[in-house]
PDB file of C-alpha atoms in Angstrom:
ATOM      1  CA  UNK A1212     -88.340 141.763 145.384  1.00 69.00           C
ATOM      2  CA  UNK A1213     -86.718 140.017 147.864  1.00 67.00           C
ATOM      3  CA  UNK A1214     -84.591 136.846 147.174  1.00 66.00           C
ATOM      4  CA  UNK A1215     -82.230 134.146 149.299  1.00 73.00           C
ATOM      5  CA  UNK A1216     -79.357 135.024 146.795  1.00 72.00           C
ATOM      6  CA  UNK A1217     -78.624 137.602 144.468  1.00 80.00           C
ATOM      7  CA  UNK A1218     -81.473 139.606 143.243  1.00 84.00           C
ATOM      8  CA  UNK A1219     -81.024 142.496 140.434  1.00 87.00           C
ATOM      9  CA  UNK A1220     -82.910 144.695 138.174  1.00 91.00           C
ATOM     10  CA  UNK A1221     -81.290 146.294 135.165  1.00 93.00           C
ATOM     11  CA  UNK A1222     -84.339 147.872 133.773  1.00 95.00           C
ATOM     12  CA  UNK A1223     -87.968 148.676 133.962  1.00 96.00           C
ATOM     13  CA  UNK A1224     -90.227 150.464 131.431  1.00 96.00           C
ATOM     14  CA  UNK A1225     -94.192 151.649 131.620  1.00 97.00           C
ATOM     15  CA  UNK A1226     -96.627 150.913 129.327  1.00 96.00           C
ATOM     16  CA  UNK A1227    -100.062 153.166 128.321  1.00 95.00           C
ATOM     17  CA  UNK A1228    -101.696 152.369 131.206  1.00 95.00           C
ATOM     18  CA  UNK A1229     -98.576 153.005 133.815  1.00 97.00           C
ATOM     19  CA  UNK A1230     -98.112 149.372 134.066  1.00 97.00           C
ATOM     20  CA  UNK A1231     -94.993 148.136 135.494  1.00 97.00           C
ATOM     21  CA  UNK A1232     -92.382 146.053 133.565  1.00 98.00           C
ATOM     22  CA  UNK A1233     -88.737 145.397 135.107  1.00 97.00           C
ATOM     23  CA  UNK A1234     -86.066 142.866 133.981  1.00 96.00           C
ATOM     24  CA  UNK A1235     -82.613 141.773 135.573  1.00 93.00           C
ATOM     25  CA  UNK A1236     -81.065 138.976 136.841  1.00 91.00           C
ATOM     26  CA  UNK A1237     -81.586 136.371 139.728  1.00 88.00           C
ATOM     27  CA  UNK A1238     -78.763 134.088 141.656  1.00 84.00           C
ATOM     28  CA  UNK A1239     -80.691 131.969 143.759  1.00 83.00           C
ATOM     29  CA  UNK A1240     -84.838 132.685 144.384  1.00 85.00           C
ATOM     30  CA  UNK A1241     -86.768 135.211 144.956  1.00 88.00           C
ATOM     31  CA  UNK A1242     -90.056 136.281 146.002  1.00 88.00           C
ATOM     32  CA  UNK A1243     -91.844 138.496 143.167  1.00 89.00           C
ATOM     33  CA  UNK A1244     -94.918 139.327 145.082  1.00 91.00           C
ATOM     34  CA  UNK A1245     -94.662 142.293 147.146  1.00 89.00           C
ATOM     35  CA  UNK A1246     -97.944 141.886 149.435  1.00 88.00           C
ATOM     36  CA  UNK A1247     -98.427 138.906 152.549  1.00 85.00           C
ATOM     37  CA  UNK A1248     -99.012 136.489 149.757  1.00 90.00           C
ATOM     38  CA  UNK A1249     -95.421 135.086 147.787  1.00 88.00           C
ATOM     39  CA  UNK A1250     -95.142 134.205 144.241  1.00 91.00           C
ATOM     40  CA  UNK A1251     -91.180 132.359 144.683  1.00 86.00           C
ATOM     41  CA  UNK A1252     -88.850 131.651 141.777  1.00 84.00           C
ATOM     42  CA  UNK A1253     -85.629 130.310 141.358  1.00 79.00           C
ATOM     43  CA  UNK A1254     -82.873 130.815 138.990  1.00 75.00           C
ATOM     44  CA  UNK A1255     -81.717 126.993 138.344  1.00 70.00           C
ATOM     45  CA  UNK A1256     -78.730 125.689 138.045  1.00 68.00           C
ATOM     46  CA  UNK A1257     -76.379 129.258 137.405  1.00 67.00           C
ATOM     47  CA  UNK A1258     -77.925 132.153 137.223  1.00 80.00           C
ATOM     48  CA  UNK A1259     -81.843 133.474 135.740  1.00 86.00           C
ATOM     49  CA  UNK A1260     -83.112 136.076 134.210  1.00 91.00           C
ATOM     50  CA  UNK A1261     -86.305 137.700 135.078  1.00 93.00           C
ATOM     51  CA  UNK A1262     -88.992 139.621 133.846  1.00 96.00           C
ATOM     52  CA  UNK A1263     -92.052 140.892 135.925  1.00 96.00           C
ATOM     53  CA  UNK A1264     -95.256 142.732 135.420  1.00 98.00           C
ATOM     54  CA  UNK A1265     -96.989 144.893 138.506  1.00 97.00           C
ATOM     55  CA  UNK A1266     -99.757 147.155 138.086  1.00 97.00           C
ATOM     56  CA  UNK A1267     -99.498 150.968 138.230  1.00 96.00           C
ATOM     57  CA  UNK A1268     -99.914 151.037 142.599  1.00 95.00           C
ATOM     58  CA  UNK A1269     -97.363 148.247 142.165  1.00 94.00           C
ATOM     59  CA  UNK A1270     -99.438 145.108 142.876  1.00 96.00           C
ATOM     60  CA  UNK A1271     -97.797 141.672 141.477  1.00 96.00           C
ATOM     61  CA  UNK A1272     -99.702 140.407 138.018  1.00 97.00           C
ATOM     62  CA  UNK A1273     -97.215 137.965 137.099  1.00 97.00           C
ATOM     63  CA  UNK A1274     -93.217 136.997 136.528  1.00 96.00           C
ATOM     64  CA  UNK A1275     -91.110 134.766 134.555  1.00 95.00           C
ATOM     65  CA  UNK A1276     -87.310 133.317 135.043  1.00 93.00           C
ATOM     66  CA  UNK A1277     -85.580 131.811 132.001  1.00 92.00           C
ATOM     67  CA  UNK A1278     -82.619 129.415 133.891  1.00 84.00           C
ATOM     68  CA  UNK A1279     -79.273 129.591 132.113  1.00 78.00           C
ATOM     69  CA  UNK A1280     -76.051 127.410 132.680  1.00 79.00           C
ATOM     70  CA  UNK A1281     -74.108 129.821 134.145  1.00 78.00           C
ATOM     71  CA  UNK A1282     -73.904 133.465 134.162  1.00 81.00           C
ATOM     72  CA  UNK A1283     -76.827 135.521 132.324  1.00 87.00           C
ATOM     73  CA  UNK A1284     -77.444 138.919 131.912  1.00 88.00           C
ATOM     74  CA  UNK A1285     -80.995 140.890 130.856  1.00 93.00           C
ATOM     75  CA  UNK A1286     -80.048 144.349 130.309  1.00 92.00           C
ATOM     76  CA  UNK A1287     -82.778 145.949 128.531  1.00 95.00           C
ATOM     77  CA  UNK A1288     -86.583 146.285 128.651  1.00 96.00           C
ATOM     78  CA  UNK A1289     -88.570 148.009 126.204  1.00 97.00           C
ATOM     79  CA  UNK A1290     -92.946 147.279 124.554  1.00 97.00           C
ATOM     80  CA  UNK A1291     -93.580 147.358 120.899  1.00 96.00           C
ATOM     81  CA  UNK A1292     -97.180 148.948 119.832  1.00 96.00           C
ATOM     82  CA  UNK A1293     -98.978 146.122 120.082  1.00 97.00           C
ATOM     83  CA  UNK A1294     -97.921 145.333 123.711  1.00 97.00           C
ATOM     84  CA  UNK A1295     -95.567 142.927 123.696  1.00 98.00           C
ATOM     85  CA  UNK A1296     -92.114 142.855 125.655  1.00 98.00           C
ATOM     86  CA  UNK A1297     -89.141 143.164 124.281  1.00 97.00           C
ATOM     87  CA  UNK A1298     -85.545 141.564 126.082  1.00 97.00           C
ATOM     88  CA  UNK A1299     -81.975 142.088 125.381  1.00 96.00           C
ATOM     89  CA  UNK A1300     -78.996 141.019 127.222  1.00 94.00           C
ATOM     90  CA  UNK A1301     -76.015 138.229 126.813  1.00 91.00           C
ATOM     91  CA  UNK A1302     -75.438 134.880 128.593  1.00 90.00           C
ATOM     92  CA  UNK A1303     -72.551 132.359 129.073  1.00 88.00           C
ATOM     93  CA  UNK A1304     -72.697 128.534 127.586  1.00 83.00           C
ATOM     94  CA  UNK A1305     -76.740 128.110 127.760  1.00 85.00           C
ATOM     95  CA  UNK A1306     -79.928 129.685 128.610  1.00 89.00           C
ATOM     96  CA  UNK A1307     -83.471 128.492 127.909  1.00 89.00           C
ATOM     97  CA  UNK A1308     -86.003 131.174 126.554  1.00 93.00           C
ATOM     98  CA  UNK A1309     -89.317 129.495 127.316  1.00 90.00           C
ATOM     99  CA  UNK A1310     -88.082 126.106 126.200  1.00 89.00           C
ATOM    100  CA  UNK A1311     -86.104 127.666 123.066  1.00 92.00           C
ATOM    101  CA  UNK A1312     -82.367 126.679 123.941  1.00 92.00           C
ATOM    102  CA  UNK A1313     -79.548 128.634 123.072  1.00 91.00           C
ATOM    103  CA  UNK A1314     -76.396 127.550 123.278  1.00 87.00           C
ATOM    104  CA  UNK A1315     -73.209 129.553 123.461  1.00 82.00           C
ATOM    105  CA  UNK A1316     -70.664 126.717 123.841  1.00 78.00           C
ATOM    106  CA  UNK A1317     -67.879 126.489 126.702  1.00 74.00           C
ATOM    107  CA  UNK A1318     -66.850 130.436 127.851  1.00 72.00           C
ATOM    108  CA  UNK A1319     -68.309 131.898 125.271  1.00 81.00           C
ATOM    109  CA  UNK A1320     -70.437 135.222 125.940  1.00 87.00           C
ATOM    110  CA  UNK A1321     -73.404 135.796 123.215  1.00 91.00           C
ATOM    111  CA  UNK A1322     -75.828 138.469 123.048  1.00 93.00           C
ATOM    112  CA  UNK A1323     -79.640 137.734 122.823  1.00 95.00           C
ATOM    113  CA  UNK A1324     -82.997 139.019 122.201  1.00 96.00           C
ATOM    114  CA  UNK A1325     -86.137 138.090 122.950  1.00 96.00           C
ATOM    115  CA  UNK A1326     -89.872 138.494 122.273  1.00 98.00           C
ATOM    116  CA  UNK A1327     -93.067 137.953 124.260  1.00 97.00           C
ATOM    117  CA  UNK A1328     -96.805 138.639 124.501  1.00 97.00           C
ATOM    118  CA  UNK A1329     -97.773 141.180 127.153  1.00 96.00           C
ATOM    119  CA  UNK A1330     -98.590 137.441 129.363  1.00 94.00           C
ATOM    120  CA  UNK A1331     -95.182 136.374 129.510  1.00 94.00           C
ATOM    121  CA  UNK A1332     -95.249 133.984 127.170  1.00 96.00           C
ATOM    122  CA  UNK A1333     -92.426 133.600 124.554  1.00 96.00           C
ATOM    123  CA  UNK A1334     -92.583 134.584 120.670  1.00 97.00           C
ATOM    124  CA  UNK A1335     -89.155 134.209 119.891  1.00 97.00           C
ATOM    125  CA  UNK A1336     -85.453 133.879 121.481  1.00 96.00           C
ATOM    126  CA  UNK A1337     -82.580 134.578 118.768  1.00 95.00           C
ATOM    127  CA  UNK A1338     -78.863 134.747 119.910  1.00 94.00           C
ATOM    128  CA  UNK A1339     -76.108 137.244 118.377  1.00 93.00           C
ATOM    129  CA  UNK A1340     -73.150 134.714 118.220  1.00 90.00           C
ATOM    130  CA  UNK A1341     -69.271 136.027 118.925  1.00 87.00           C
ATOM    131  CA  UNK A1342     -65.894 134.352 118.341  1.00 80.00           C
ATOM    132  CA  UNK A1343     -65.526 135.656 122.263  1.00 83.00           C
ATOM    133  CA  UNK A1344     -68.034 137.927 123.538  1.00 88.00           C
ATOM    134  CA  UNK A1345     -70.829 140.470 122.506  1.00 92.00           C
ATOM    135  CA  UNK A1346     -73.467 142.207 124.593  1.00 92.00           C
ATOM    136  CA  UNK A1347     -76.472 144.096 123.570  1.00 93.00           C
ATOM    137  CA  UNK A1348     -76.421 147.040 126.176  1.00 92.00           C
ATOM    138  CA  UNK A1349     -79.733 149.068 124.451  1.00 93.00           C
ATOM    139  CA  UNK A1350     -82.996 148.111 122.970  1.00 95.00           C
ATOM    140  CA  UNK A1351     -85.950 150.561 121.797  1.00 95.00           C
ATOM    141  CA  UNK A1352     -89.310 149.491 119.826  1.00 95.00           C
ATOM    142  CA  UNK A1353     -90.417 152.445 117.544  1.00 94.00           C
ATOM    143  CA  UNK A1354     -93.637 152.888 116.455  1.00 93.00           C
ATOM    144  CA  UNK A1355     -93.619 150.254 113.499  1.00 94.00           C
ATOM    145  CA  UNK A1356     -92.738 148.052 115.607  1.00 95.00           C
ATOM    146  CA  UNK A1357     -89.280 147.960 114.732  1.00 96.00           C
ATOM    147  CA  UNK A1358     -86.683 146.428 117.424  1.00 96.00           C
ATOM    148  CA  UNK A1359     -83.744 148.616 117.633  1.00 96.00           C
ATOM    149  CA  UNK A1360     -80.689 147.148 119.317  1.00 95.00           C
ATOM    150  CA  UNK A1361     -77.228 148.784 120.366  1.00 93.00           C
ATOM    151  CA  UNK A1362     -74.410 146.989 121.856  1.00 92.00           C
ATOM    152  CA  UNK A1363     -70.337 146.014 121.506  1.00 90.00           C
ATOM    153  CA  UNK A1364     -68.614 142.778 120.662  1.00 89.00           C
ATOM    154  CA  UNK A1365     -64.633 141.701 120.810  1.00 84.00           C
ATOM    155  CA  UNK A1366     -62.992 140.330 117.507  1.00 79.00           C
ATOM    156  CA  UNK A1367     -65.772 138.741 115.584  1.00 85.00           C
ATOM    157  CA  UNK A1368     -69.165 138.610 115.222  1.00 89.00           C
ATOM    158  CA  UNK A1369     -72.293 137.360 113.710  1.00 91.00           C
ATOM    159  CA  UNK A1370     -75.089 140.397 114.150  1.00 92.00           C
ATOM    160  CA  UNK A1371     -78.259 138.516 112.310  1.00 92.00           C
ATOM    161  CA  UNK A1372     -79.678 136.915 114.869  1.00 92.00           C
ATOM    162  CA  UNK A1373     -82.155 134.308 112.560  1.00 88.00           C
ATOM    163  CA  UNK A1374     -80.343 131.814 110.239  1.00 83.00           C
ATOM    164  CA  UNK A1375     -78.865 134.108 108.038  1.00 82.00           C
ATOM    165  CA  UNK A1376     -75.472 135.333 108.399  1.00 84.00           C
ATOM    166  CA  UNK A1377     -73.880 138.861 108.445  1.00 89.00           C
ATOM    167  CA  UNK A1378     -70.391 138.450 109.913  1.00 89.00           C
ATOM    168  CA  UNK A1379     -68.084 141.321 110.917  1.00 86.00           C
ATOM    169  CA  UNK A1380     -64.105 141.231 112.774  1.00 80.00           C
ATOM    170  CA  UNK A1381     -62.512 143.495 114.822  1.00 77.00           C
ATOM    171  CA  UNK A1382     -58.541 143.233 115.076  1.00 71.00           C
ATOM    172  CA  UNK A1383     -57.464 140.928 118.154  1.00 69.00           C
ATOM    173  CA  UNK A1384     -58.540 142.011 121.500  1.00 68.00           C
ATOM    174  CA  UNK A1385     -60.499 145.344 120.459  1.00 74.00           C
ATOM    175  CA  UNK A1386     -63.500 145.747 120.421  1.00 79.00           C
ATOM    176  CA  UNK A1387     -66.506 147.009 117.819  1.00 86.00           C
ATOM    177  CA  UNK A1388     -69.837 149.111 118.519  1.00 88.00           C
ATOM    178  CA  UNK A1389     -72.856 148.021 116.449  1.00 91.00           C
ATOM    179  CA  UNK A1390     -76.255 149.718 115.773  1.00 92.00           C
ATOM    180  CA  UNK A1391     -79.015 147.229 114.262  1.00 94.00           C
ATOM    181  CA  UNK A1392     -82.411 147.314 113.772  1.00 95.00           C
ATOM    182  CA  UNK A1393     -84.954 143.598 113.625  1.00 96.00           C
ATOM    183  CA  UNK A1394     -88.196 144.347 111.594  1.00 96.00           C
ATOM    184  CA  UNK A1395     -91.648 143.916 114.189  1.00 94.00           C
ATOM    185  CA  UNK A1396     -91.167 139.440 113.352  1.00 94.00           C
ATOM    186  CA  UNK A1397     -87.355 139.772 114.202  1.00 94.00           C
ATOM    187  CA  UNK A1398     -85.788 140.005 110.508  1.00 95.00           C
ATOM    188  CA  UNK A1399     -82.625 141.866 110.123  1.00 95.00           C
ATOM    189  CA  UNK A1400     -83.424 145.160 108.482  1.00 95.00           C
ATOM    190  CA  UNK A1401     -79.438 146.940 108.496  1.00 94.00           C
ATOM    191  CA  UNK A1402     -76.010 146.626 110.683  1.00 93.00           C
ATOM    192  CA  UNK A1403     -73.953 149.722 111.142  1.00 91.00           C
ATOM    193  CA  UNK A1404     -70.219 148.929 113.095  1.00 90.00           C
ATOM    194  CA  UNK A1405     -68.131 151.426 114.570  1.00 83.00           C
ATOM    195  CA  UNK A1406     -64.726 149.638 114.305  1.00 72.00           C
ATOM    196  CA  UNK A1407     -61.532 150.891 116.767  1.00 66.00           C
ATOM    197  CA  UNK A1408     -57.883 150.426 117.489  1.00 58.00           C
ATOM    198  CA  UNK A1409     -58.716 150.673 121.448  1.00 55.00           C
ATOM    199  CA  UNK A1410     -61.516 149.441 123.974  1.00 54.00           C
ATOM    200  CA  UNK A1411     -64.988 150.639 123.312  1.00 50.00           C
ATOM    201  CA  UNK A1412     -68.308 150.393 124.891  1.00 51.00           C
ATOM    202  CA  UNK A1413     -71.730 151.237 123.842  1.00 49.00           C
ATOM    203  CA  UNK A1414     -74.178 152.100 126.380  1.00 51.00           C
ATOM    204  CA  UNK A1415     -77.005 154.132 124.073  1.00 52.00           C
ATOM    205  CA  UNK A1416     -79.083 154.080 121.382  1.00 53.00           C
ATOM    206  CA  UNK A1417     -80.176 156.949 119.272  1.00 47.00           C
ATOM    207  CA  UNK A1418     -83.135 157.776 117.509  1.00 49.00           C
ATOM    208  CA  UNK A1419     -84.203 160.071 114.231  1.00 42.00           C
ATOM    209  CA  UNK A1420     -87.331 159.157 112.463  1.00 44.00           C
ATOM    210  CA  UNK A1421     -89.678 157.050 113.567  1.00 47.00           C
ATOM    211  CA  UNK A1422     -89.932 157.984 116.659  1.00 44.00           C
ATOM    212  CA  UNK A1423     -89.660 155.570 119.756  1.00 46.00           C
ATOM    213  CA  UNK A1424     -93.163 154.766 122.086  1.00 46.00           C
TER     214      UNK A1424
END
C-alpha cells in the first residue's frame, strides 16, 4: 500500500478461505491496489481509517476509509462466523462510520467498534465514551458470534456502547483495564474492570470457553 502521506496497518486477520483482511490508519491517500492498475483513497480532513480485503495471492478485492476530524486509530481486526468484519480502535472529536457520526467532542479520545458485511459495508458503529480517554487495544469474535473487546480508559468511563449506560471511575489520572463482551447484534452481555493506583495498559485478550475462530 503505498500512500502520499502516512500510511499504517495495525492489524490483519485471514478468513476460511486465506482471504486477506488488514486495518490501520491513513494520513493523506493511498493507493490500495497492489498491481499496474490503482484503486486511490484519501483520509479527509485529519486522519482515516482503513480496512481492505485482498485475496489469498494478495490481489486487491476492495477497501474502505472512514474520514475522522482529527486523529483516528483502528487497532484491531477480527471475522465473526458468519463472515462479517469486526473493527476496534479510538478516535479524537469525530469520525464517520459509513455515514454513522460519532462524535467525541473537543480533545476528547473515545473508543469504538464497528461492524460490517464481508463487502465493506457498515452494520453498525457504537462509541465507548470517556470523561478523557479510552482505547480498545483487542477484539476477538468467538464462535457464537460474540464480540469480545479488551482495552484501558483514564478516570471515567461509559463501557456500553448502545444507549444504555454502565458507568465506571478510576481515581484522577490512573488508569482502568476493562474486559467486555457485545452479543453477535452488539448488546452488552458483562463488564469486568481491573481498577489501579498506577498507569496500566491492556494489550490482550484472553479466552476460556467458547473458543475463538
Amino acid at each position: 500500500i503505498a500512500g502520499t502521506g502516512f500510511v499504517e496497518c495495525n492489524d490483519i486477520v485471514l478468513d476460511d478461505n486465506n482471504n486477506i483482511y488488514c486495518t490501520g490508519n491513513l494520513d493523506g491517500s493511498a493507493d490500495f491496489n497492489p498491481s499496474s492498475s490503482t484503486y486511490n483513497l484519501s483520509g479527509g480532513w485529519g486522519e482515516g481509517i482503513f480496512t481492505a480485503k485482498y485475496s489469498s495471492s494478495g490481489s486487491f478485492n476492495w477497501a474502505t476509509v472512514f474520514q475522522g476530524d482529527y486523529r483516528v486509530n483502528s487497532q484491531v481486526i477480527d471475522l465473526d462466523p458468519d463472515g462479517n468484519i469486526l473493527l476496534g480502535g479510538w478516535f479524537e472529536e469525530e469520525c464517520s462510520f459509513g455515514g454513522i457520526i460519532l462524535d467525541a467532542g473537543w480533545w476528547d479520545r473515545w473508543g469504538f467498534v464497528c461492524k460490517m458485511t464481508n463487502s465493506g459495508s457498515v452494520i453498525y458503529a457504537k462509541p465507548y465514551t470517556s470523561a478523557d480517554a479510552l482505547y480498545i487495544t483487542g477484539l476477538k469474535c468467538d464462535t457464537l458470534g460474540h464480540v469480545n473487546l479488551a482495552g484501558y480508559f483514564e478516570d471515567g468511563a461509559d463501557l456500553d456502547p448502545d444507549t444504555g449506560f454502565y458507568n465506571v471511575t478510576t481515581p484522577s489520572n490512573h488508569h482502568a483495564m476493562f474486559f467486555t463482551q457485545l452479543d453477535s447484534t452488539g448488546i452488552l452481555n458483562y463488564v469486568n474492570v481491573i481498577r489501579t493506583t498506577q498507569l496500566a495498559y491492556n494489550y490482550c485478550l484472553l479466552y476460556t470457553s467458547p473458543s475463538p475462530r
